[in-house]
mmCIF file of C-alpha atoms in Angstrom:
data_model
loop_
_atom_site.group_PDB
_atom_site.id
_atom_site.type_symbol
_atom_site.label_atom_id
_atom_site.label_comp_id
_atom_site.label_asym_id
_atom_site.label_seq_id
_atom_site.Cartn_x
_atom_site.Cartn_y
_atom_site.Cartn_z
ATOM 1 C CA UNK I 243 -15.925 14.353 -14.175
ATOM 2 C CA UNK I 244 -14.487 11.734 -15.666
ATOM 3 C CA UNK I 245 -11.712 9.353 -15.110
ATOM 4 C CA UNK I 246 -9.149 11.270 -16.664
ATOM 5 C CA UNK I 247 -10.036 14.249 -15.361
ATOM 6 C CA UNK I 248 -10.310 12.941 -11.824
ATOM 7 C CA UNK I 249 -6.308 12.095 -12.163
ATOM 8 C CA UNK I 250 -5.549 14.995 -13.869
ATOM 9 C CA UNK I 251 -6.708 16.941 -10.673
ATOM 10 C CA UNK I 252 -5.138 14.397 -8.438
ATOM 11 C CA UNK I 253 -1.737 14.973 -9.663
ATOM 12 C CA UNK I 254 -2.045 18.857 -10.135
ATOM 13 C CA UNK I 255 -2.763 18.713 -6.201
ATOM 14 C CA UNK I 256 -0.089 16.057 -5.578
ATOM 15 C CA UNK I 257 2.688 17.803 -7.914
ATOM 16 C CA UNK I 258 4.092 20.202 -5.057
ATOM 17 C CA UNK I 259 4.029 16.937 -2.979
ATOM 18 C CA UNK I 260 5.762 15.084 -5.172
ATOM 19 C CA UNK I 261 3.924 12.511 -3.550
ATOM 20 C CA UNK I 262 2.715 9.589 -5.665
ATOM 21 C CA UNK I 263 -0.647 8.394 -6.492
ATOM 22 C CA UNK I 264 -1.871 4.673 -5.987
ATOM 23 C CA UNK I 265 -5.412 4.365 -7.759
ATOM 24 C CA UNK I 266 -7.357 2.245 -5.779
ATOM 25 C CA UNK I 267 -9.061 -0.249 -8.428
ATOM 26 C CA UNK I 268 -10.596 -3.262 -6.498
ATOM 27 C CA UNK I 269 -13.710 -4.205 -7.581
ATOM 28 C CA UNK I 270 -13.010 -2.024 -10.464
ATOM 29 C CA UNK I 271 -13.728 -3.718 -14.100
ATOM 30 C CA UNK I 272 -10.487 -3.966 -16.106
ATOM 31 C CA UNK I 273 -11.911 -1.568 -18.618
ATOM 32 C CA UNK I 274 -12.327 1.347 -15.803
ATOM 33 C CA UNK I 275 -7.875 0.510 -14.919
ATOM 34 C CA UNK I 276 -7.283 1.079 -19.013
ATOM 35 C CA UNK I 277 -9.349 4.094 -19.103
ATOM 36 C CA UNK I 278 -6.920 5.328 -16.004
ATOM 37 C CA UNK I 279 -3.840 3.796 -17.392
ATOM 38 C CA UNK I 280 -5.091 5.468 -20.603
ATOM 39 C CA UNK I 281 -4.693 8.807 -19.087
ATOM 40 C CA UNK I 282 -1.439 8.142 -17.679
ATOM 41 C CA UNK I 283 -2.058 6.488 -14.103
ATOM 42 C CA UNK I 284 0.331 3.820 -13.976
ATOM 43 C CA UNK I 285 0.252 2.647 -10.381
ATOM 44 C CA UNK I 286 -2.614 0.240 -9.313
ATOM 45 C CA UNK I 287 -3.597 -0.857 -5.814
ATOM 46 C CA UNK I 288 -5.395 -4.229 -5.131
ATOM 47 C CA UNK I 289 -6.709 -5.871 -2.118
ATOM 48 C CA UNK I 290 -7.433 -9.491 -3.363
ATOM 49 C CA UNK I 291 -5.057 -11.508 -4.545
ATOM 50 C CA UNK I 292 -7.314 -13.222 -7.101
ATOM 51 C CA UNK I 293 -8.513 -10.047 -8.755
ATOM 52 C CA UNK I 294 -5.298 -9.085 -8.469
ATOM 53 C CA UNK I 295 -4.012 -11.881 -10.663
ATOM 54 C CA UNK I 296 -6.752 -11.496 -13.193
ATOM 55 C CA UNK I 297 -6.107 -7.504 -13.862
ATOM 56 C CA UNK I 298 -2.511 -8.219 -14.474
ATOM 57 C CA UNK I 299 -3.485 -10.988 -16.792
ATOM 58 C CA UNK I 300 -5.719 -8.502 -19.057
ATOM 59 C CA UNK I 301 -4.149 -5.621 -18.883
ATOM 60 C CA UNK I 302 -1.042 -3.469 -20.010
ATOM 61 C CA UNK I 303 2.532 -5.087 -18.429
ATOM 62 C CA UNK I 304 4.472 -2.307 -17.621
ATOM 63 C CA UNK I 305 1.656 -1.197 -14.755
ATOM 64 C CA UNK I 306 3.005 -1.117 -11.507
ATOM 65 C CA UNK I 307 0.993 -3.738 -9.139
ATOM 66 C CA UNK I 308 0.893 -2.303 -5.127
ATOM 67 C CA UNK I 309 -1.112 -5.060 -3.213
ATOM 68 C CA UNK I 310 -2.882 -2.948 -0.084
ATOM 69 C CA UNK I 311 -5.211 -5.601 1.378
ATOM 70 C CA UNK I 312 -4.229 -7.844 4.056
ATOM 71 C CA UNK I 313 -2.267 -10.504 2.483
ATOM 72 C CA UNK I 314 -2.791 -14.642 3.449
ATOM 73 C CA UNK I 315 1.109 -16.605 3.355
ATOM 74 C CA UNK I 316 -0.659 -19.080 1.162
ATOM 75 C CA UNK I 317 -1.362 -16.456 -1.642
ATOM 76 C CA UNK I 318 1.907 -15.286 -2.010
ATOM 77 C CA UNK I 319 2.831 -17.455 -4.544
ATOM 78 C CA UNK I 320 0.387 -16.314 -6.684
ATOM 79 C CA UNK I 321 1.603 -12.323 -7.034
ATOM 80 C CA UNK I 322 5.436 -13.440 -6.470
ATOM 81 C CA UNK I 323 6.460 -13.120 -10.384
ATOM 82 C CA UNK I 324 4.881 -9.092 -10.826
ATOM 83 C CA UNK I 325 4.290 -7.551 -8.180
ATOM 84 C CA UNK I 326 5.864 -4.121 -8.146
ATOM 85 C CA UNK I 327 5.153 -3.433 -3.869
ATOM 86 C CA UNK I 328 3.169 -5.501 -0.983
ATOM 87 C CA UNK I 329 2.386 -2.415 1.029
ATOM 88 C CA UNK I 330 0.546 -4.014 3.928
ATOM 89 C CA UNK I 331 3.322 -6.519 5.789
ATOM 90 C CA UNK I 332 2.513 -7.310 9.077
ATOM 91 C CA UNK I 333 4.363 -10.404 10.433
ATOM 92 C CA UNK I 334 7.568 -11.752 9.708
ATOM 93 C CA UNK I 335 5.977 -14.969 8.890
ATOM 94 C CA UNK I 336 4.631 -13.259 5.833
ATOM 95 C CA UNK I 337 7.661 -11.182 5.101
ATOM 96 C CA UNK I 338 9.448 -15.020 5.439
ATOM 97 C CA UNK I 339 6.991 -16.151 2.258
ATOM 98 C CA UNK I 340 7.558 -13.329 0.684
ATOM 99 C CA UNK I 341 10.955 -13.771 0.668
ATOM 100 C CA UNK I 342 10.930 -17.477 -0.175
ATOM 101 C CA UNK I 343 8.692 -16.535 -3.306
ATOM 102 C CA UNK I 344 10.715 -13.892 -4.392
ATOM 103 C CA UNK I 345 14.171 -16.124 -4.254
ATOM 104 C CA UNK I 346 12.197 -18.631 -7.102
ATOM 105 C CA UNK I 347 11.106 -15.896 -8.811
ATOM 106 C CA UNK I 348 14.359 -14.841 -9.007
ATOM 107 C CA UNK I 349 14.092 -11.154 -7.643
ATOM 108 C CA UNK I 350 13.529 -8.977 -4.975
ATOM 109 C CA UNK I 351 10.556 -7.904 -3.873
ATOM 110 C CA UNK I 352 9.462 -4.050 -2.130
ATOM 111 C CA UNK I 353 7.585 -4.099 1.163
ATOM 112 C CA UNK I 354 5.795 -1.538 3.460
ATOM 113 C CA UNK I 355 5.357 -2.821 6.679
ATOM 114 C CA UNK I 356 1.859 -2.060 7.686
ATOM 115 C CA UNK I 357 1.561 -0.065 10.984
ATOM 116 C CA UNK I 358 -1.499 -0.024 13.271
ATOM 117 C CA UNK I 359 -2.487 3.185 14.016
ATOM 118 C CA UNK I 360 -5.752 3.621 13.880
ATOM 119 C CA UNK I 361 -8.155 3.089 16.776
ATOM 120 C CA UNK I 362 -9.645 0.398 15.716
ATOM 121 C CA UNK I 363 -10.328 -3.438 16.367
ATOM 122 C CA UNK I 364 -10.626 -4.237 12.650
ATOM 123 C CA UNK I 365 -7.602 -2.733 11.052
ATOM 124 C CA UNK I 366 -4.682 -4.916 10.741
ATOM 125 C CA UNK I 367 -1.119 -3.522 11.419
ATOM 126 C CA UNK I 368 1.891 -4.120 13.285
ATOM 127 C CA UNK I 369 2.501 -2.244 16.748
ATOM 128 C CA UNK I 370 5.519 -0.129 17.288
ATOM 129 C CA UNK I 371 6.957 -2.391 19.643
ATOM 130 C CA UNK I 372 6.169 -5.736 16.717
ATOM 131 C CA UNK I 373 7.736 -3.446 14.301
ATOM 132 C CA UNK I 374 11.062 -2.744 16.645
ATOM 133 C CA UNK I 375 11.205 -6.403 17.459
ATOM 134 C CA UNK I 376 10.897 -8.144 13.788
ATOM 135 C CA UNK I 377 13.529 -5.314 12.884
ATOM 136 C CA UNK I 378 15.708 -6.528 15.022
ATOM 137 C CA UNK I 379 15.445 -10.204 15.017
ATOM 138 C CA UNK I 380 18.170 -12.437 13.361
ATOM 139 C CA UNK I 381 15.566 -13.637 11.330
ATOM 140 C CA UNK I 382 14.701 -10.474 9.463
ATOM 141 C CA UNK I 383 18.378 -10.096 8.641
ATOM 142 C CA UNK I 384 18.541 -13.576 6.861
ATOM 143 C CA UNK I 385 15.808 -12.130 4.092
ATOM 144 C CA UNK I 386 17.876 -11.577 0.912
ATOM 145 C CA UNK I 387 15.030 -10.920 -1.626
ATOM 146 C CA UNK I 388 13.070 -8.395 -0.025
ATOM 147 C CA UNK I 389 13.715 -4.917 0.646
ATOM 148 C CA UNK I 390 11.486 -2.916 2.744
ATOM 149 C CA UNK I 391 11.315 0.987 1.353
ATOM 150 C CA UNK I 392 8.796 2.172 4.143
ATOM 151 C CA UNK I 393 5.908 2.224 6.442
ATOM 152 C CA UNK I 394 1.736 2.408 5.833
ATOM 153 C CA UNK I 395 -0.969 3.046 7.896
ATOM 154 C CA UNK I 396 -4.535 3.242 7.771
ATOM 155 C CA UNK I 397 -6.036 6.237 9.675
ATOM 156 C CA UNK I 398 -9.051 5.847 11.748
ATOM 157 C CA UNK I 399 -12.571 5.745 9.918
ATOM 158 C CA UNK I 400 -13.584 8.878 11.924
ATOM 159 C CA UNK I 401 -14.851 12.546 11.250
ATOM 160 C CA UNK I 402 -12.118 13.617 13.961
ATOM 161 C CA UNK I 403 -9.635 15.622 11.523
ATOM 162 C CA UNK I 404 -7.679 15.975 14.103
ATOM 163 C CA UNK I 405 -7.381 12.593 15.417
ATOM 164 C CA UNK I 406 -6.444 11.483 11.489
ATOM 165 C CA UNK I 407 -3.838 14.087 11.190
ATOM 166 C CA UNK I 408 -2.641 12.865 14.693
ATOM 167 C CA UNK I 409 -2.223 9.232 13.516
ATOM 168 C CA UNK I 410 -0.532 10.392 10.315
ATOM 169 C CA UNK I 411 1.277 12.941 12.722
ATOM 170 C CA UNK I 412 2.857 9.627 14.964
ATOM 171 C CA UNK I 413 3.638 7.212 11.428
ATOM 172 C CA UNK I 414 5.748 9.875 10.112
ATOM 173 C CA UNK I 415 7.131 10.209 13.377
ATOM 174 C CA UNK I 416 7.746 6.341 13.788
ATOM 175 C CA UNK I 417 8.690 6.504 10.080
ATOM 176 C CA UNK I 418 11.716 9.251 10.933
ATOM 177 C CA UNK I 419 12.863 7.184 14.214
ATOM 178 C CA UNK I 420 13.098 4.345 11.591
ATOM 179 C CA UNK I 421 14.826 5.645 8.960
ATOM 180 C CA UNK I 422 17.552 6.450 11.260
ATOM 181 C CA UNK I 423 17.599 3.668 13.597
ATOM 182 C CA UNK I 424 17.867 0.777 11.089
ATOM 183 C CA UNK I 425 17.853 2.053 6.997
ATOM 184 C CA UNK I 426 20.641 5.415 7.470
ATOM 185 C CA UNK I 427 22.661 4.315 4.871
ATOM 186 C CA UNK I 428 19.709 3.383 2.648
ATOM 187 C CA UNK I 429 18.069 5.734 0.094
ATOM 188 C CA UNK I 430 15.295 3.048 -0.735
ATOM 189 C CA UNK I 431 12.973 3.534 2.908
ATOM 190 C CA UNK I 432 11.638 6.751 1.678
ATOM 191 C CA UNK I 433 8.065 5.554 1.492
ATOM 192 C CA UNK I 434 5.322 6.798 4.095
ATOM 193 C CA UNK I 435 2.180 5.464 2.575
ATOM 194 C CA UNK I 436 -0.375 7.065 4.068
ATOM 195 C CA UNK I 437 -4.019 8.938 2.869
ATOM 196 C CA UNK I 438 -7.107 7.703 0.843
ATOM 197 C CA UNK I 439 -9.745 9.250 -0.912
ATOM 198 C CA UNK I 440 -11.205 10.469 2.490
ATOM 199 C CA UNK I 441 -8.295 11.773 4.294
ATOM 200 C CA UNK I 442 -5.360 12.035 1.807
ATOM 201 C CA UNK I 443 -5.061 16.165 2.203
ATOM 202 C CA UNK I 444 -4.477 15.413 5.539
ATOM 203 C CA UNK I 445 -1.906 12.717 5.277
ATOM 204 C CA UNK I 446 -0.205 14.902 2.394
ATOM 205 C CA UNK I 447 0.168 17.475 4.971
ATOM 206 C CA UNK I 448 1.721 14.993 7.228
ATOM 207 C CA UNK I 449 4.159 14.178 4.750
ATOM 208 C CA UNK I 450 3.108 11.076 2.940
ATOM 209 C CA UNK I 451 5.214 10.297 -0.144
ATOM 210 C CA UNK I 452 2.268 7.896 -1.442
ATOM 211 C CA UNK I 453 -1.724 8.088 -1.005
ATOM 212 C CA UNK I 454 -3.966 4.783 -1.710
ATOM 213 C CA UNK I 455 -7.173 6.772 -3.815
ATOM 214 C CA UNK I 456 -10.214 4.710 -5.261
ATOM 215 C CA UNK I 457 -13.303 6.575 -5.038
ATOM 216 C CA UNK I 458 -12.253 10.075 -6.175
ATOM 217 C CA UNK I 459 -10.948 8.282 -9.150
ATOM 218 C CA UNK I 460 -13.725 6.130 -9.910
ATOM 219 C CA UNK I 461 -16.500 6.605 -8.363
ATOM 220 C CA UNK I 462 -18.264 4.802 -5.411
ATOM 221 C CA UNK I 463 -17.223 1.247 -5.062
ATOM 222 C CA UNK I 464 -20.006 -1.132 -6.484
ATOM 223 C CA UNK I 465 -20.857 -3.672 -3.644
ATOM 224 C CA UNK I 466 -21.663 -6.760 -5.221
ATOM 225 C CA UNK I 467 -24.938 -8.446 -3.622
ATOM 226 C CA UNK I 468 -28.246 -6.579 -3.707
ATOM 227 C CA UNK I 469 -29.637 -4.973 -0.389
ATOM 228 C CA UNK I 470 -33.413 -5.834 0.443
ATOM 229 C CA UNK I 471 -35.699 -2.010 -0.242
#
């Protein structure tokens, strides 16, 4: 199947949803992002800031940039003038340069803050108890150029469907507790981003309103060094 086609499923699955569909291009060639943008897609996930840059530089404008990898405070600058959402916050420090960047960029930009719920050492995300605290802190109140519209988590890398939908299960959960807690009065936190090409029936289930898909789009990733036969 091609590209096109590949979406054009996507979104028939994701139209009683109304979830919406991140296509996961990193390592992608800019050609492969036009032949999705060509068939409509027009929001792109990145997780490196320099490739990042470089797409947005060759490609059409009015795409909407979601950066998903772990983001360094010294890179900020970098994405500050386009980018549409950061979806993986996890410290106020960043959510501080993020808001400084934004302010001489004149704008405001969207953040998820990224929650850890997966089992796992590697995964970066905040805890539930990190997330309560930076909520509250006097700090976080002083940040006029950001808004945050959500939460996103990365399940665990397991065949356990039922530990995934369990993860998924508790961010919605948090997401809920949040929503009233700190953003009642605000229709902007609507956004559970949550599901990738692996588990994203699963997460749709659970009730995410955005899933982060790369491979059922465009194939395997291509790893870039050469593996000794």
């Amino acid at each position: 199947m091609s590209i096109a086609d590949n979406i054009k499923e996507l979104n028939k699955e994701l139209k009683p949803t109304k979830a919406k569909l991140v296509a996961v291009s990193k390592t992608k060639p800019a050609e492969a992002v036009q032949e999705a943008y060509d068939a409509g897609q027009r929001i792109f996930g990145e997780n490196q800031v320099q490739e990042l840059v470089e797409k947005y530089e060759a490609l059409p404008k009015d795409i909407q940039w979601h950066l998903i990898g772990h983001l360094q405070t010294n890179k900020v600058k970098y994405i500050a003038p386009f980018i549409s959402l950061i979806e993986s916050v996890d410290s106020l420090k960043l959510l501080q340069e993020i808001n400084k960047q934004a302010l001489k960029n004149n704008r405001v930009i969207d953040c998820l803050l990224q929650v850890y719920i997966a089992d796992e050492e590697t995964k970066f995300g905040l805890s539930y108890d990190e997330l309560i605290e930076l909520l509250r802190s006097p700090e976080y109140t002083e940040l006029k150029n950001i808004r945050i519209t959500g939460l996103m988590g990365i399940a665990t890398n397991t065949e356990s469907e039922k530990q995934i939908n369990d993860e998924f299960q508790e961010l919605k959960v948090l997401f809920d507790g949040i929503k009233v807690s700190f953003f009642r009065k605000d229709d902007f936190f609507k956004e559970v981003s949550m599901g990738m090409s692996s588990d994203y029936k699963i997460a749709l289930e659970q009730g995410s309103t955005m899933i982060r898909v790369g491979s059922t789009i465009f194939g395997q990733r291509v790893i870039k060094h050469f593996k000794n036969n």
